[in-house]
Coordinates of C-alpha atoms in Angstrom, one line a residue:
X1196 CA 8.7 -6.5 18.0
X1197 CA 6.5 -7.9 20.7
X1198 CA 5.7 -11.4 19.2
X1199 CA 1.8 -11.1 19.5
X1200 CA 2.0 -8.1 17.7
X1201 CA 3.8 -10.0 15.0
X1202 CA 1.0 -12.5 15.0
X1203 CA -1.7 -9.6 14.5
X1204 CA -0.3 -9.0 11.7
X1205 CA 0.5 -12.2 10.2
X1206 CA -3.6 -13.0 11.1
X1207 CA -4.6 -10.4 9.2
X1208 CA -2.5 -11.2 6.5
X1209 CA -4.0 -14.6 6.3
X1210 CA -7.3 -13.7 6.3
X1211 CA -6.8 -11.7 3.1
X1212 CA -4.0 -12.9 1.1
X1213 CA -5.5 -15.9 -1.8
X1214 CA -2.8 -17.7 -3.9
X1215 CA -1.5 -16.0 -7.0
X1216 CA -2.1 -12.7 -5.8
X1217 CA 0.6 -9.7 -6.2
X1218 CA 1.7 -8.1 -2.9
X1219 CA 3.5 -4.7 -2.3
X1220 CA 5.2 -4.8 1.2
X1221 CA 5.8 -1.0 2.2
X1222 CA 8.3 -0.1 5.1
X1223 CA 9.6 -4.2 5.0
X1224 CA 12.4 -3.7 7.4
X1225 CA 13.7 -7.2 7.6
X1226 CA 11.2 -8.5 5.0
X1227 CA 9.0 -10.6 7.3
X1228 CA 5.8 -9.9 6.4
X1229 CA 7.2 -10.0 2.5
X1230 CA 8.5 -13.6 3.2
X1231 CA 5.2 -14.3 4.8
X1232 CA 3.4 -13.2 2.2
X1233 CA 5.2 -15.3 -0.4
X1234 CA 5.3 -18.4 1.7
X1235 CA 1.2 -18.4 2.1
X1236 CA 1.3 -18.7 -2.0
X1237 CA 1.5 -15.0 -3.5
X1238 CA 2.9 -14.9 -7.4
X1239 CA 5.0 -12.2 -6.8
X1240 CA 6.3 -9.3 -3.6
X1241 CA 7.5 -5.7 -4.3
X1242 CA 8.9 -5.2 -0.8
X1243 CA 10.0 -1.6 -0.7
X1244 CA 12.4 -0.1 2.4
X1245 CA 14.2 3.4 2.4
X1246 CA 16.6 2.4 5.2
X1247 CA 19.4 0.8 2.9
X1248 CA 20.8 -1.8 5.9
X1249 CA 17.2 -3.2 6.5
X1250 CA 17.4 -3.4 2.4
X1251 CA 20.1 -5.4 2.3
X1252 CA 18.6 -6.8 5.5
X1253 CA 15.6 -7.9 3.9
X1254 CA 17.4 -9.2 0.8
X1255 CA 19.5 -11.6 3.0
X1256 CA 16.5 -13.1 4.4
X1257 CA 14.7 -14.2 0.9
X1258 CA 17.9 -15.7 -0.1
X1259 CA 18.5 -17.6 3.3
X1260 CA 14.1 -18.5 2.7
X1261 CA 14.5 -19.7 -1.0
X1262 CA 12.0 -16.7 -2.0
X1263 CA 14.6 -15.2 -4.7
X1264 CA 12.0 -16.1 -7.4
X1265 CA 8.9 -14.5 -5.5
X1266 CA 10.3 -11.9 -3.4
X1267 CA 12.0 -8.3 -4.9
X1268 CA 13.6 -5.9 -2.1
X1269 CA 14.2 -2.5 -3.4
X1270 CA 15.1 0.8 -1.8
X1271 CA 12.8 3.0 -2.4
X1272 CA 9.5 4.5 -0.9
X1273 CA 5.9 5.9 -2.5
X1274 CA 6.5 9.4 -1.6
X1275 CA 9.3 12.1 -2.4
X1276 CA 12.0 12.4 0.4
X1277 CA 15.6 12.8 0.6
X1278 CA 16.2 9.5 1.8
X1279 CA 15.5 7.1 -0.8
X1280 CA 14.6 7.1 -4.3
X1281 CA 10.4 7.3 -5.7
X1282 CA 8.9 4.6 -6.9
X1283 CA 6.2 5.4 -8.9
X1284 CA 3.3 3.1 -8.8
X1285 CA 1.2 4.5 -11.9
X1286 CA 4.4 2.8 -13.9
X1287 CA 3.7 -0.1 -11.8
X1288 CA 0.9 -2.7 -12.3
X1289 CA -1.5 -2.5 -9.3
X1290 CA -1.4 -5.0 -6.4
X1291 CA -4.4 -7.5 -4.7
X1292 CA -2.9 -6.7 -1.6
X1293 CA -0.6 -3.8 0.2
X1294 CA 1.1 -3.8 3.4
X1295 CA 2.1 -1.2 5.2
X1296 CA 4.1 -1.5 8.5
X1297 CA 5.4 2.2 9.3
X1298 CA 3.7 5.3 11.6
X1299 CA 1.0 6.5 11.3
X1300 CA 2.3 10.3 10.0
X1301 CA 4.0 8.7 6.8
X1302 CA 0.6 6.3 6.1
X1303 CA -1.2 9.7 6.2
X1304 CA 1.3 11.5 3.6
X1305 CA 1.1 8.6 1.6
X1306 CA -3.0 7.6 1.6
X1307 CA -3.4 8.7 -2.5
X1308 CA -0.1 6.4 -3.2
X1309 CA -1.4 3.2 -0.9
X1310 CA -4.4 3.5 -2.7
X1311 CA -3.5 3.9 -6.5
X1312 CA -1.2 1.1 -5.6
X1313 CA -4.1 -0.9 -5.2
X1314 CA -6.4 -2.9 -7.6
X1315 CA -9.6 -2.8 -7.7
X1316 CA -11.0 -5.2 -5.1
X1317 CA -8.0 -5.2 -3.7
X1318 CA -6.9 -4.6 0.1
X1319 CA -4.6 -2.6 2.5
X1320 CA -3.2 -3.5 5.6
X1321 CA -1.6 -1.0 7.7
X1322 CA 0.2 -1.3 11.1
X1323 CA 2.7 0.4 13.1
X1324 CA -0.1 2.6 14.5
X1325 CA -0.8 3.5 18.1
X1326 CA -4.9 3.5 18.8
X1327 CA -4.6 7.4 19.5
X1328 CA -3.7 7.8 15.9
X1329 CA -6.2 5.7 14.6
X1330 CA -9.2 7.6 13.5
X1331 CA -6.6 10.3 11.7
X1332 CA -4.9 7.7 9.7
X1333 CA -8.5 5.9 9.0
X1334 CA -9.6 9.3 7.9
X1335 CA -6.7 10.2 5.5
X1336 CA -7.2 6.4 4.1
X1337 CA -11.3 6.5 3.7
X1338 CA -10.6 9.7 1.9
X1339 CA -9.0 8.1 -1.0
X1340 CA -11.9 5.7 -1.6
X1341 CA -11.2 2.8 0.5
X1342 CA -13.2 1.2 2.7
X1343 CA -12.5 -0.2 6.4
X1344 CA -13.3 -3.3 6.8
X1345 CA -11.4 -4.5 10.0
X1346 CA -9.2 -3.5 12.7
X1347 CA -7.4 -5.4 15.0
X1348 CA -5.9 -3.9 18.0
X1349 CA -3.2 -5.6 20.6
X1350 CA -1.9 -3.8 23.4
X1351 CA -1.4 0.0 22.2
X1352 CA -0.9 -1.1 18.6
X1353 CA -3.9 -1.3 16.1
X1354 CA -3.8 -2.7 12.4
X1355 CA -6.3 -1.6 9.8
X1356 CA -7.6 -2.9 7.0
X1357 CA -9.1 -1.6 3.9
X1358 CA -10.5 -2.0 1.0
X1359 CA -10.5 -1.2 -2.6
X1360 CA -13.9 -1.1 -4.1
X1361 CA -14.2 -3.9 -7.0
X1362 CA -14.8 -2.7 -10.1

């Protein structure tokens, strides 16, 4: 990953992420922005991954970081597929913030389970998208309720963010 890219997203991460806040890292790969996330003071990360090596990936890195305590890695996604297991996030309680690092198409399918993941107030950042797929992916995100509020863009790449209203 182009390392101002990687920046982008750490940025926006920063801008929204307050101390004590519970954060759900979707498509973590090697758990960076998870790590991140945890090292800027949330309570807790759900990082979630249905590619088992960057699981096992990611697990290895919050060990090697000291984030055991903060930092779960699980394999799983927020969608039905064949290639990991559901995880359901009505049994789950909702998070102040969700990442979401993956294409565009997948963000789409999963814009109701992004959102119900979220509590109220609460924000969404999603990457991995090219700026041709932006207002599609913005679309399928604003019809679940959530507001954009920002949007970064770097090279091709654009990163989003929403937000849930508060209560």
């Amino acid at each position: 990953l182009h390392l101002s890219i990687r920046r982008q997203r750490q940025m926006c991460i920063r801008d929204r992420l307050r101390e004590g806040w519970r954060v759900l890292d979707v498509g973590t790969g090697s758990g960076i922005l998870a790590l991140f996330a945890a090292k800027l003071g949330a309570k807790e990360v759900l990082a979630l991954d249905i590619d088992k090596v960057a699981v096992k990936v990611a697990r290895e890195n919050v060990l090697r970081n000291g984030l055991r305590r903060k930092v779960r890695v699980r394999w799983g996604t927020l969608i039905r597929t064949e290639e990991a297991p559901l995880v359901d996030v009505s049994s789950l309680k909702p998070f102040d913030l969700v990442l979401a690092n993956i294409t565009a198409p997948v963000i789409e399918s999963m814009a109701g389970e992004l959102a119900r993941a979220l509590a109220p107030g609460g924000f969404l950042i999603v990457s991995g998208i090219i700026l041709s797929q932006k207002e599609e992916t913005a679309g399928a995100l604003s019809s679940q309720g959530l507001q954009l509020e920002r949007e970064n863009s770097c090279q091709e790449w654009i990163a989003l963010t929403f937000r849930k209203s508060p209560p």
